[in-house]
mmCIF file with all atom_site columns, C-alpha atoms in Angstrom:
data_model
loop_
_atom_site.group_PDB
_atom_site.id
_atom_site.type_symbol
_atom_site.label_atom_id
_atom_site.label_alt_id
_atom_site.label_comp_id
_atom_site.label_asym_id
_atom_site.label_entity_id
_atom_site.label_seq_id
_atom_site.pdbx_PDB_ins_code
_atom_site.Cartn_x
_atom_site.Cartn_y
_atom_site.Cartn_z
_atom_site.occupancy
_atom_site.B_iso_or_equiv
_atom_site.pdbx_formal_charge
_atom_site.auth_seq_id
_atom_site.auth_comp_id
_atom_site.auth_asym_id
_atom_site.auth_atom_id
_atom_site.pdbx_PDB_model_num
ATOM 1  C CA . UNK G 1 1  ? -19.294 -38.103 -76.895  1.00 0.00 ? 12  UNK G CA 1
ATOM 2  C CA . UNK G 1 2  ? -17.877 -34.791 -78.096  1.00 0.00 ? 13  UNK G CA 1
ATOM 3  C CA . UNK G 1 3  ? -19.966 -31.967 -79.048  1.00 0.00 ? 14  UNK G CA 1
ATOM 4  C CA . UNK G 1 4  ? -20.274 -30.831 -82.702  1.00 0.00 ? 15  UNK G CA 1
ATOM 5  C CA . UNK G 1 5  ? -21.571 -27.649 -81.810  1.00 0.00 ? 16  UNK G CA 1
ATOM 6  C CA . UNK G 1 6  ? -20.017 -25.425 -79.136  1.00 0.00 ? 17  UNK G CA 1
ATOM 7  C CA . UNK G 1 7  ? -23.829 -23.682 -78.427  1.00 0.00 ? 18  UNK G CA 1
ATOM 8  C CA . UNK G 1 8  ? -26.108 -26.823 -78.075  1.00 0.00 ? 19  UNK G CA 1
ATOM 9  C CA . UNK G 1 9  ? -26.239 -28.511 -74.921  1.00 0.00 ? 20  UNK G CA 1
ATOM 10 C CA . UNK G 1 10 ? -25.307 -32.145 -75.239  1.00 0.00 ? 21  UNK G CA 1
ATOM 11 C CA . UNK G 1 11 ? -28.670 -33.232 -73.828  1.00 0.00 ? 22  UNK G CA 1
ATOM 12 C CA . UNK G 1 12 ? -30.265 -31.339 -76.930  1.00 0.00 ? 23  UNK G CA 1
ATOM 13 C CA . UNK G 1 13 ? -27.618 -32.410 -79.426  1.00 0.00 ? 24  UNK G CA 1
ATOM 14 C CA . UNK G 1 14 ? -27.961 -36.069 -78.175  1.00 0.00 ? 25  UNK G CA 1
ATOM 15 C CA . UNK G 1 15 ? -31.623 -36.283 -78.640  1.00 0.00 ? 26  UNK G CA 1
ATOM 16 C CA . UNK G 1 16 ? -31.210 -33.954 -82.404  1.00 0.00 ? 27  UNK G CA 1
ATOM 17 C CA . UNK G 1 17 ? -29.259 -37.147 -83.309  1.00 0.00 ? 28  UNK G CA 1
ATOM 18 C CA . UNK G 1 18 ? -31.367 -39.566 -82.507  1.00 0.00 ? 29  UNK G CA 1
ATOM 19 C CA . UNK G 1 19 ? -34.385 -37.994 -84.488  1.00 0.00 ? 30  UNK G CA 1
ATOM 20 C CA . UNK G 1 20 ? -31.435 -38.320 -87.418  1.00 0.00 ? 31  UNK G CA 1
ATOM 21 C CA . UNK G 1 21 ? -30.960 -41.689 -86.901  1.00 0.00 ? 32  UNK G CA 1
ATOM 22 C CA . UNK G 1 22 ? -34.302 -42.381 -86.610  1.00 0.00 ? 33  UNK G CA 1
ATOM 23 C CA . UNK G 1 23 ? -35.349 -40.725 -90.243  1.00 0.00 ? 34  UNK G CA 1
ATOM 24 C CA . UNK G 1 24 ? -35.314 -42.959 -92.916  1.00 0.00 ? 35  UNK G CA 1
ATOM 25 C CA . UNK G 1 25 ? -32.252 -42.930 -95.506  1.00 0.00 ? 36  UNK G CA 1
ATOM 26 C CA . UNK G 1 26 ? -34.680 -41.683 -98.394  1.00 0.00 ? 37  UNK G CA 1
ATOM 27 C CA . UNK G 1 27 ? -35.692 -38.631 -95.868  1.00 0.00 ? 38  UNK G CA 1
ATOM 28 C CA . UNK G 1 28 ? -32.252 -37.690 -95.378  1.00 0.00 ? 39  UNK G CA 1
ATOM 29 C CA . UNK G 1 29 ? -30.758 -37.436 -98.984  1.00 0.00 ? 40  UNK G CA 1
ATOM 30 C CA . UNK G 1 30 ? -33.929 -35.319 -99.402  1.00 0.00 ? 41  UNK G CA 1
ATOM 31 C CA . UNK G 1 31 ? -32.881 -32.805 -97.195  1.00 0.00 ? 42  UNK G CA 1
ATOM 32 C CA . UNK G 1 32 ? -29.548 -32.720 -98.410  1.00 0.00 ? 43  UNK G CA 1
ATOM 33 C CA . UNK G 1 33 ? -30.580 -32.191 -101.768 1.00 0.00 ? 44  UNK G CA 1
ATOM 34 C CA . UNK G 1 34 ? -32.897 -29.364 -100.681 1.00 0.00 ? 45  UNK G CA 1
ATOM 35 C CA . UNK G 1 35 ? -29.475 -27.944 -98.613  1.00 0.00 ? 46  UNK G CA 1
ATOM 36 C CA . UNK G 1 36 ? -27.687 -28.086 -101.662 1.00 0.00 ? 47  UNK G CA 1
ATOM 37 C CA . UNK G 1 37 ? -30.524 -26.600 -104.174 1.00 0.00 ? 48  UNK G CA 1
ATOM 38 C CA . UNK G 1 38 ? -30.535 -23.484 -101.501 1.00 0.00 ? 49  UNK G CA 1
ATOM 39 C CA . UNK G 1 39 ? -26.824 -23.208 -101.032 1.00 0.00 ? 50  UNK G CA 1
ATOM 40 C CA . UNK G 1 40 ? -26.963 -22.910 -104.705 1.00 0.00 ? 51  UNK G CA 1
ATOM 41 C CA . UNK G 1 41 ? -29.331 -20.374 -105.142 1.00 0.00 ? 52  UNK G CA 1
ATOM 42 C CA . UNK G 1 42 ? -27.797 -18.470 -102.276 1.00 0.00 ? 53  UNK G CA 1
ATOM 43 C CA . UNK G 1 43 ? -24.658 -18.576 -104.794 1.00 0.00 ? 54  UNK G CA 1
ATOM 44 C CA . UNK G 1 44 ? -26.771 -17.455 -107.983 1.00 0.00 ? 55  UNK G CA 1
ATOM 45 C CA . UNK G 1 45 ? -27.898 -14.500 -106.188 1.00 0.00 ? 56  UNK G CA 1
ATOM 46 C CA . UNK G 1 46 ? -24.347 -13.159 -105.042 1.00 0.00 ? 57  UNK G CA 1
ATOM 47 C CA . UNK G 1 47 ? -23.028 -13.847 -108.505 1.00 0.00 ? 58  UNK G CA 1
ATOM 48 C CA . UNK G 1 48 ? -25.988 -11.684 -109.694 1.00 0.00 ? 59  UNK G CA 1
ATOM 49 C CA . UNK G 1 49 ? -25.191 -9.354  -107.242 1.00 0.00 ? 60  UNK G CA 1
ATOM 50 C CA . UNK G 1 50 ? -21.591 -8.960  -107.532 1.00 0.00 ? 61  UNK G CA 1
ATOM 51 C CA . UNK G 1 51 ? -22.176 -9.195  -111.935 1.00 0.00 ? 62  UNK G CA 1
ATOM 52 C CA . UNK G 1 52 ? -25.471 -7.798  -112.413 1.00 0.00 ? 63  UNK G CA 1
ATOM 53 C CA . UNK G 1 53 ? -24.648 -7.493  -116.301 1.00 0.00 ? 64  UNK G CA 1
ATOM 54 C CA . UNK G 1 54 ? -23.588 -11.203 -116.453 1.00 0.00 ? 65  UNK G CA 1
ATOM 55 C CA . UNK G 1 55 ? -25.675 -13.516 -118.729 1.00 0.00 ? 66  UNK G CA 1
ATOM 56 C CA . UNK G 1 56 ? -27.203 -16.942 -117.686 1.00 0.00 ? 67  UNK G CA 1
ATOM 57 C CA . UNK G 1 57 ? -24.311 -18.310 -119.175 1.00 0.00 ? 68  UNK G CA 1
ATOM 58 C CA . UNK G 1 58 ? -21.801 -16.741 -117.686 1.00 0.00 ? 69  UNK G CA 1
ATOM 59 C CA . UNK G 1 59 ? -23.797 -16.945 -114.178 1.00 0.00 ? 70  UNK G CA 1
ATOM 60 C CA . UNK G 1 60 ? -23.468 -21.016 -114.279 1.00 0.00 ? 71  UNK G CA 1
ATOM 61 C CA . UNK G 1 61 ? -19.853 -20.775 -115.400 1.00 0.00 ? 72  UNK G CA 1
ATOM 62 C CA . UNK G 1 62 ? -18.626 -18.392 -112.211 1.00 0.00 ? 73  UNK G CA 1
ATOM 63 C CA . UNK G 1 63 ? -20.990 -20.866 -110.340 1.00 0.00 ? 74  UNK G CA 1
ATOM 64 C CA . UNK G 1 64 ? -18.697 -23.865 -111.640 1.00 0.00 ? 75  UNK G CA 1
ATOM 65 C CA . UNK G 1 65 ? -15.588 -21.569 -110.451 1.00 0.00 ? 76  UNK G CA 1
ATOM 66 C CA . UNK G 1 66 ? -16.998 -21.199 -106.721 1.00 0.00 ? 77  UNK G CA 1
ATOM 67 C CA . UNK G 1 67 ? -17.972 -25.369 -106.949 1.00 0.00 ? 78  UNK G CA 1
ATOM 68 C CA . UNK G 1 68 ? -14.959 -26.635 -108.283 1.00 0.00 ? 79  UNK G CA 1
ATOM 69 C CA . UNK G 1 69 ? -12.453 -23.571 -108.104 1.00 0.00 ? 80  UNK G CA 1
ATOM 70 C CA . UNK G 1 70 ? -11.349 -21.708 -111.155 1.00 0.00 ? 81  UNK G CA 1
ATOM 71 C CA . UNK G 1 71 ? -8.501  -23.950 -112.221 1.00 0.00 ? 82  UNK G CA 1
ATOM 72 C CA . UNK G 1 72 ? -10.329 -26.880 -112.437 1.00 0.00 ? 83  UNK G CA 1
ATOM 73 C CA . UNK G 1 73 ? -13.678 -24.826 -113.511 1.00 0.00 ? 84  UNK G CA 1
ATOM 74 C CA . UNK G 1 74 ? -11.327 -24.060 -116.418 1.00 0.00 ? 85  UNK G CA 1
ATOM 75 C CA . UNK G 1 75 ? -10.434 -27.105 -117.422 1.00 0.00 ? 86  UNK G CA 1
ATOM 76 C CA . UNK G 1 76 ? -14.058 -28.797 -117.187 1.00 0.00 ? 87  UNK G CA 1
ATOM 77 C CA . UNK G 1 77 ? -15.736 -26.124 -119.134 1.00 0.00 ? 88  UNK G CA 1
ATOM 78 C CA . UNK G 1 78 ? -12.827 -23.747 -120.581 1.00 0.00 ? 89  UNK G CA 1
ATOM 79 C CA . UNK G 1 79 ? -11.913 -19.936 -119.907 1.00 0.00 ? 90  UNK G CA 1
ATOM 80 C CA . UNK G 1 80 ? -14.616 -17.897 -118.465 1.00 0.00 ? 91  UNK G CA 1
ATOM 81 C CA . UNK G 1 81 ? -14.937 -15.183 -121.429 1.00 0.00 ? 92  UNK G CA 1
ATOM 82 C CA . UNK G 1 82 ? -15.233 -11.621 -119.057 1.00 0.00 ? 93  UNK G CA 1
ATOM 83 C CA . UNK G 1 83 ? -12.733 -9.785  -121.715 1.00 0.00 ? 94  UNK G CA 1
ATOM 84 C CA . UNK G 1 84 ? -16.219 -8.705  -123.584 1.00 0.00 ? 95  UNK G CA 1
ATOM 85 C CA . UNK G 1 85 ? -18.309 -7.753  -120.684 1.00 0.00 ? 96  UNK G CA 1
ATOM 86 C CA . UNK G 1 86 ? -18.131 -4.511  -118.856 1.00 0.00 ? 97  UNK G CA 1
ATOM 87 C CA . UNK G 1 87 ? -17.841 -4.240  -115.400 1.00 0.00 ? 98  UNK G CA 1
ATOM 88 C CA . UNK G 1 88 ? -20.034 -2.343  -113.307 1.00 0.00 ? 99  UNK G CA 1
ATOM 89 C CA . UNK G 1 89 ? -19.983 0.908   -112.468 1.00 0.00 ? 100 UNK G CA 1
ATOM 90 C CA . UNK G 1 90 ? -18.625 1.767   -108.956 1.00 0.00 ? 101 UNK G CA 1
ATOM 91 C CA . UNK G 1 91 ? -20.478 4.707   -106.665 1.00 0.00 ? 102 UNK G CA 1
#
């Protein structure tokens, strides 16, 4: 069996998926939604970061350009209306 990471032994990876295999179906989506509910938090806050003037709004529609990319983001929920807002200010 090939490795899927190159820094994990393939003793250690071997027995990390068994205890995968072994955790029942409803355990697993779990975690994955957990995953996804931090990856998209982790998002939230770099949007904030990067537009700290934004509004909640805007915030879930630059989200749905990082999810879906802005083409598509565009069509789905229409243009993302910046033209208005001010940037911020550079140091």
């Amino acid at each position: 069996m090939k490795l899927l990471a190159n820094d994990t032994p393939f003793e250690v990876e071997a027995m990390q998926l068994e205890m995968i295999r072994q955790t029942p179906v409803w355990r697993r989506l779990e975690i994955v939604a957990e995953l996804n509910e931090s990856v998209k938090k982790m998002a939230l806050a770099g949007l904030r970061s990067r537009h700290p003037n934004a509004s909640p709004t805007e915030l879930r529609r630059r989200l749905a350009d990082l999810y879906l990319g802005p083409e598509l983001a565009e069509r789905v929920y229409g243009p993302l209306a910046t033209a208005a807002l001010p940037e911020p200010e550079s140091d």
